[in-house]
PDB file of C-alpha atoms and ligand atoms in Angstrom:
ATOM      1  CA  UNK A1159       0.000   0.000   0.000  1.00  0.00           C
ATOM      2  CA  UNK A1160       1.098   3.527  -0.641  1.00  0.00           C
ATOM      3  CA  UNK A1161      -0.169   6.973   0.073  1.00  0.00           C
ATOM      4  CA  UNK A1162      -1.425   8.831  -2.993  1.00  0.00           C
ATOM      5  CA  UNK A1163      -1.291  12.584  -3.397  1.00  0.00           C
ATOM      6  CA  UNK A1164      -4.692  14.248  -2.997  1.00  0.00           C
ATOM      7  CA  UNK A1165      -5.208  16.751  -5.798  1.00  0.00           C
ATOM      8  CA  UNK A1166      -6.805  20.101  -5.135  1.00  0.00           C
ATOM      9  CA  UNK A1167      -9.536  21.960  -6.961  1.00  0.00           C
ATOM     10  CA  UNK A1168      -7.148  23.695  -9.420  1.00  0.00           C
ATOM     11  CA  UNK A1169      -6.412  20.343 -11.119  1.00  0.00           C
ATOM     12  CA  UNK A1170      -8.335  20.012 -14.426  1.00  0.00           C
ATOM     13  CA  UNK A1171      -8.920  16.276 -13.779  1.00  0.00           C
ATOM     14  CA  UNK A1172     -11.210  17.071 -10.864  1.00  0.00           C
ATOM     15  CA  UNK A1173     -13.626  18.717 -13.301  1.00  0.00           C
ATOM     16  CA  UNK A1174     -13.812  15.831 -15.772  1.00  0.00           C
ATOM     17  CA  UNK A1175     -16.257  12.917 -15.961  1.00  0.00           C
ATOM     18  CA  UNK A1176     -14.643   9.659 -14.815  1.00  0.00           C
ATOM     19  CA  UNK A1177     -14.946   6.467 -16.874  1.00  0.00           C
ATOM     20  CA  UNK A1178     -16.544   3.235 -15.619  1.00  0.00           C
ATOM     21  CA  UNK A1179     -14.362   0.444 -14.248  1.00  0.00           C
ATOM     22  CA  UNK A1180     -14.370  -2.599 -16.534  1.00  0.00           C
ATOM     23  CA  UNK A1181     -11.533  -4.679 -15.067  1.00  0.00           C
ATOM     24  CA  UNK A1182     -11.782  -5.883 -11.469  1.00  0.00           C
ATOM     25  CA  UNK A1183      -8.119  -6.790 -11.333  1.00  0.00           C
ATOM     26  CA  UNK A1184      -5.024  -6.369  -9.186  1.00  0.00           C
ATOM     27  CA  UNK A1185      -4.557  -2.809 -10.397  1.00  0.00           C
ATOM     28  CA  UNK A1186      -8.035  -1.856  -9.113  1.00  0.00           C
ATOM     29  CA  UNK A1187      -7.353  -3.573  -5.782  1.00  0.00           C
ATOM     30  CA  UNK A1188      -4.076  -1.650  -5.429  1.00  0.00           C
ATOM     31  CA  UNK A1189      -5.902   1.592  -6.130  1.00  0.00           C
ATOM     32  CA  UNK A1190      -8.559   0.757  -3.503  1.00  0.00           C
ATOM     33  CA  UNK A1191      -5.946  -0.192  -0.895  1.00  0.00           C
ATOM     34  CA  UNK A1192      -3.959   2.980  -1.583  1.00  0.00           C
ATOM     35  CA  UNK A1193      -7.117   5.093  -1.401  1.00  0.00           C
ATOM     36  CA  UNK A1194      -8.024   3.541   1.972  1.00  0.00           C
ATOM     37  CA  UNK A1195      -4.595   4.348   3.367  1.00  0.00           C
ATOM     38  CA  UNK A1196      -4.749   7.865   1.928  1.00  0.00           C
ATOM     39  CA  UNK A1197      -8.207   8.449   3.445  1.00  0.00           C
ATOM     40  CA  UNK A1198      -7.080   7.327   6.915  1.00  0.00           C
ATOM     41  CA  UNK A1199      -3.941   9.462   6.652  1.00  0.00           C
ATOM     42  CA  UNK A1200      -6.033  12.506   5.693  1.00  0.00           C
ATOM     43  CA  UNK A1201      -8.603  11.749   8.409  1.00  0.00           C
ATOM     44  CA  UNK A1202     -11.445  12.037   5.889  1.00  0.00           C
ATOM     45  CA  UNK A1203     -14.818  10.303   5.531  1.00  0.00           C
ATOM     46  CA  UNK A1204     -14.749   9.762   1.774  1.00  0.00           C
ATOM     47  CA  UNK A1205     -12.467   9.782  -1.239  1.00  0.00           C
ATOM     48  CA  UNK A1206     -13.083   9.474  -4.980  1.00  0.00           C
ATOM     49  CA  UNK A1207     -10.487   8.180  -7.461  1.00  0.00           C
ATOM     50  CA  UNK A1208     -10.308  11.468  -9.446  1.00  0.00           C
ATOM     51  CA  UNK A1209      -9.081  13.110  -6.224  1.00  0.00           C
ATOM     52  CA  UNK A1210      -5.931  10.987  -6.527  1.00  0.00           C
ATOM     53  CA  UNK A1211      -5.650  11.577 -10.285  1.00  0.00           C
ATOM     54  CA  UNK A1212      -7.412   8.410 -11.525  1.00  0.00           C
ATOM     55  CA  UNK A1213     -10.408   9.191 -13.737  1.00  0.00           C
ATOM     56  CA  UNK A1214     -12.308   5.999 -12.932  1.00  0.00           C
ATOM     57  CA  UNK A1215     -15.665   5.557 -11.163  1.00  0.00           C
ATOM     58  CA  UNK A1216     -14.285   4.421  -7.806  1.00  0.00           C
ATOM     59  CA  UNK A1217     -15.288   5.778  -4.391  1.00  0.00           C
ATOM     60  CA  UNK A1218     -14.565   4.808  -0.800  1.00  0.00           C
ATOM     61  CA  UNK A1219     -16.621   5.930   2.181  1.00  0.00           C
ATOM     62  CA  UNK A1220     -15.777   5.496   5.867  1.00  0.00           C
ATOM     63  CA  UNK A1221     -18.137   7.275   8.215  1.00  0.00           C
ATOM     64  CA  UNK A1222     -16.745   5.484  11.266  1.00  0.00           C
ATOM     65  CA  UNK A1223     -18.323   2.037  11.198  1.00  0.00           C
ATOM     66  CA  UNK A1224     -16.670   0.322   8.259  1.00  0.00           C
ATOM     67  CA  UNK A1225     -14.968   1.265   5.040  1.00  0.00           C
ATOM     68  CA  UNK A1226     -17.183   0.690   2.007  1.00  0.00           C
ATOM     69  CA  UNK A1227     -15.785   0.442  -1.526  1.00  0.00           C
ATOM     70  CA  UNK A1228     -18.128   1.506  -4.321  1.00  0.00           C
ATOM     71  CA  UNK A1229     -17.201   0.762  -7.918  1.00  0.00           C
ATOM     72  CA  UNK A1230     -19.365   2.277 -10.674  1.00  0.00           C
ATOM     73  CA  UNK A1231     -21.846   3.653  -8.098  1.00  0.00           C
ATOM     74  CA  UNK A1232     -25.232   5.006  -9.157  1.00  0.00           C
ATOM     75  CA  UNK A1233     -27.615   6.821  -6.859  1.00  0.00           C
ATOM     76  CA  UNK A1234     -30.953   5.035  -7.286  1.00  0.00           C
ATOM     77  CA  UNK A1235     -33.065   6.718  -4.608  1.00  0.00           C
ATOM     78  CA  UNK A1236     -33.039   9.879  -2.500  1.00  0.00           C
ATOM     79  CA  UNK A1237     -35.537  11.494  -0.161  1.00  0.00           C
ATOM     80  CA  UNK A1238     -35.896  14.286   2.364  1.00  0.00           C
ATOM     81  CA  UNK A1239     -33.476  17.140   2.923  1.00  0.00           C
ATOM     82  CA  UNK A1240     -30.612  17.958   5.252  1.00  0.00           C
ATOM     83  CA  UNK A1241     -28.886  21.304   5.564  1.00  0.00           C
ATOM     84  CA  UNK A1242     -25.408  21.352   7.004  1.00  0.00           C
ATOM     85  CA  UNK A1243     -21.687  21.804   6.825  1.00  0.00           C
ATOM     86  CA  UNK A1244     -19.507  19.999   4.324  1.00  0.00           C
ATOM     87  CA  UNK A1245     -15.797  19.868   3.579  1.00  0.00           C
ATOM     88  CA  UNK A1246     -13.652  18.280   0.887  1.00  0.00           C
ATOM     89  CA  UNK A1247     -10.098  16.959   0.968  1.00  0.00           C
ATOM     90  CA  UNK A1248      -9.600  18.665  -2.413  1.00  0.00           C
ATOM     91  CA  UNK A1249     -10.704  22.042  -1.019  1.00  0.00           C
ATOM     92  CA  UNK A1250      -8.522  22.176   2.106  1.00  0.00           C
ATOM     93  CA  UNK A1251      -9.354  24.517   4.975  1.00  0.00           C
ATOM     94  CA  UNK A1252     -12.827  25.448   3.722  1.00  0.00           C
ATOM     95  CA  UNK A1253     -16.251  24.431   4.964  1.00  0.00           C
ATOM     96  CA  UNK A1254     -19.495  25.375   3.243  1.00  0.00           C
ATOM     97  CA  UNK A1255     -23.169  24.911   3.978  1.00  0.00           C
ATOM     98  CA  UNK A1256     -24.865  22.548   1.529  1.00  0.00           C
ATOM     99  CA  UNK A1257     -28.374  21.157   1.212  1.00  0.00           C
ATOM    100  CA  UNK A1258     -28.483  17.444   0.410  1.00  0.00           C
ATOM    101  CA  UNK A1259     -31.084  14.679   0.496  1.00  0.00           C
ATOM    102  CA  UNK A1260     -31.370  13.233   4.015  1.00  0.00           C
ATOM    103  CA  UNK A1261     -31.569   9.704   2.640  1.00  0.00           C
ATOM    104  CA  UNK A1262     -29.708   8.168  -0.279  1.00  0.00           C
ATOM    105  CA  UNK A1263     -29.434   4.689  -1.719  1.00  0.00           C
ATOM    106  CA  UNK A1264     -26.670   3.740  -4.137  1.00  0.00           C
ATOM    107  CA  UNK A1265     -26.160   0.650  -6.236  1.00  0.00           C
ATOM    108  CA  UNK A1266     -22.515  -0.240  -6.839  1.00  0.00           C
ATOM    109  CA  UNK A1267     -20.094  -3.062  -7.530  1.00  0.00           C
ATOM    110  CA  UNK A1268     -17.580  -4.354  -5.005  1.00  0.00           C
ATOM    111  CA  UNK A1269     -13.897  -4.956  -5.815  1.00  0.00           C
ATOM    112  CA  UNK A1270     -14.810  -8.328  -7.395  1.00  0.00           C
ATOM    113  CA  UNK A1271     -17.602  -6.925  -9.561  1.00  0.00           C
ATOM    114  CA  UNK A1272     -20.548  -8.084  -7.432  1.00  0.00           C
ATOM    115  CA  UNK A1273     -23.454  -5.634  -7.259  1.00  0.00           C
ATOM    116  CA  UNK A1274     -24.723  -4.489  -3.860  1.00  0.00           C
ATOM    117  CA  UNK A1275     -26.626  -1.583  -2.344  1.00  0.00           C
ATOM    118  CA  UNK A1276     -25.549   0.985   0.232  1.00  0.00           C
ATOM    119  CA  UNK A1277     -28.152   3.175   1.881  1.00  0.00           C
ATOM    120  CA  UNK A1278     -28.174   5.569   4.764  1.00  0.00           C
ATOM    121  CA  UNK A1279     -29.341   8.801   6.303  1.00  0.00           C
ATOM    122  CA  UNK A1280     -27.461  11.880   7.444  1.00  0.00           C
ATOM    123  CA  UNK A1281     -23.698  11.697   7.008  1.00  0.00           C
ATOM    124  CA  UNK A1282     -23.794   8.540   4.860  1.00  0.00           C
ATOM    125  CA  UNK A1283     -26.311  10.111   2.470  1.00  0.00           C
ATOM    126  CA  UNK A1284     -24.247  13.306   2.337  1.00  0.00           C
ATOM    127  CA  UNK A1285     -21.111  11.300   1.622  1.00  0.00           C
ATOM    128  CA  UNK A1286     -22.695   9.182  -1.116  1.00  0.00           C
ATOM    129  CA  UNK A1287     -23.870  12.355  -2.899  1.00  0.00           C
ATOM    130  CA  UNK A1288     -20.567  14.219  -2.421  1.00  0.00           C
ATOM    131  CA  UNK A1289     -18.414  11.352  -3.717  1.00  0.00           C
ATOM    132  CA  UNK A1290     -20.678  10.497  -6.671  1.00  0.00           C
ATOM    133  CA  UNK A1291     -20.552  14.184  -7.675  1.00  0.00           C
ATOM    134  CA  UNK A1292     -16.738  13.870  -7.882  1.00  0.00           C
ATOM    135  CA  UNK A1293     -17.157  11.103 -10.483  1.00  0.00           C
ATOM    136  CA  UNK A1294     -19.085  13.517 -12.681  1.00  0.00           C
ATOM    137  CA  UNK A1295     -16.473  16.251 -12.248  1.00  0.00           C
ATOM    138  CA  UNK A1296     -18.433  18.305  -9.734  1.00  0.00           C
ATOM    139  CA  UNK A1297     -17.032  19.904  -6.586  1.00  0.00           C
ATOM    140  CA  UNK A1298     -19.440  20.515  -3.690  1.00  0.00           C
ATOM    141  CA  UNK A1299     -18.757  24.249  -3.581  1.00  0.00           C
ATOM    142  CA  UNK A1300     -20.683  24.508  -6.898  1.00  0.00           C
ATOM    143  CA  UNK A1301     -23.922  23.745  -5.034  1.00  0.00           C
ATOM    144  CA  UNK A1302     -23.007  25.151  -1.602  1.00  0.00           C
ATOM    145  CA  UNK A1303     -24.811  28.315  -0.573  1.00  0.00           C
ATOM    146  CA  UNK A1304     -22.540  29.852   2.069  1.00  0.00           C
ATOM    147  CA  UNK A1305     -18.934  29.557   3.179  1.00  0.00           C
ATOM    148  CA  UNK A1306     -18.270  29.330   6.922  1.00  0.00           C
ATOM    149  CA  UNK A1307     -16.245  32.242   8.290  1.00  0.00           C
ATOM    150  CA  UNK A1308     -12.885  31.780  10.023  1.00  0.00           C
ATOM    151  CA  UNK A1309     -14.619  32.578  13.325  1.00  0.00           C
ATOM    152  CA  UNK A1310     -17.216  29.863  12.756  1.00  0.00           C
ATOM    153  CA  UNK A1311     -14.520  27.300  11.873  1.00  0.00           C
ATOM    154  CA  UNK A1312     -12.531  28.344  14.949  1.00  0.00           C
ATOM    155  CA  UNK A1313     -15.555  27.877  17.195  1.00  0.00           C
ATOM    156  CA  UNK A1314     -16.238  24.485  15.633  1.00  0.00           C
ATOM    157  CA  UNK A1315     -12.682  23.232  16.211  1.00  0.00           C
ATOM    158  CA  UNK A1316     -12.556  24.323  19.824  1.00  0.00           C
ATOM    159  CA  UNK A1317     -15.928  22.626  20.290  1.00  0.00           C
ATOM    160  CA  UNK A1318     -14.545  19.402  18.859  1.00  0.00           C
ATOM    161  CA  UNK A1319     -11.511  19.513  21.130  1.00  0.00           C
ATOM    162  CA  UNK A1320     -13.779  19.667  24.128  1.00  0.00           C
ATOM    163  CA  UNK A1321     -15.768  16.641  23.088  1.00  0.00           C
TER     164      UNK A1321
HETATM  165 ZN1  LIG B2809     -14.677  15.908  -2.010  1.00  0.00          ZN
END
């Protein structure tokens, strides 16, 4: 396993549509393992392959329970609405307010090509939407409606330290 460099929003690749995965081979497994290590190292909750310079439809999500690998994910159902803060490893240091569905269900393949479904509310739904947007070349700030101020971020961090 190796850490991969996380690209930031200036990179043209982050604004391109990623291609489907067709080979569920060793190269894909290496990418997934590297992405997992990179996500842990960055202390993030999700990572999409274009963020490490690979324009393939590959996403990993780890909201604290277990790491889920989604290959060729498609969002098949959403409902409700949540309004809250979001950040992105490719937009370091910024947090914006974004409205998202409160529930999302995705259909995806695992690393061996088997189809499965991932569904969830709250953070999982937010993550599914955020990461799938990356695969279509979209960054969350495009749909965010307000950037948090430095004071708000400061207050948030000190709050987290107390927890
Ligand atoms: Zn992101």
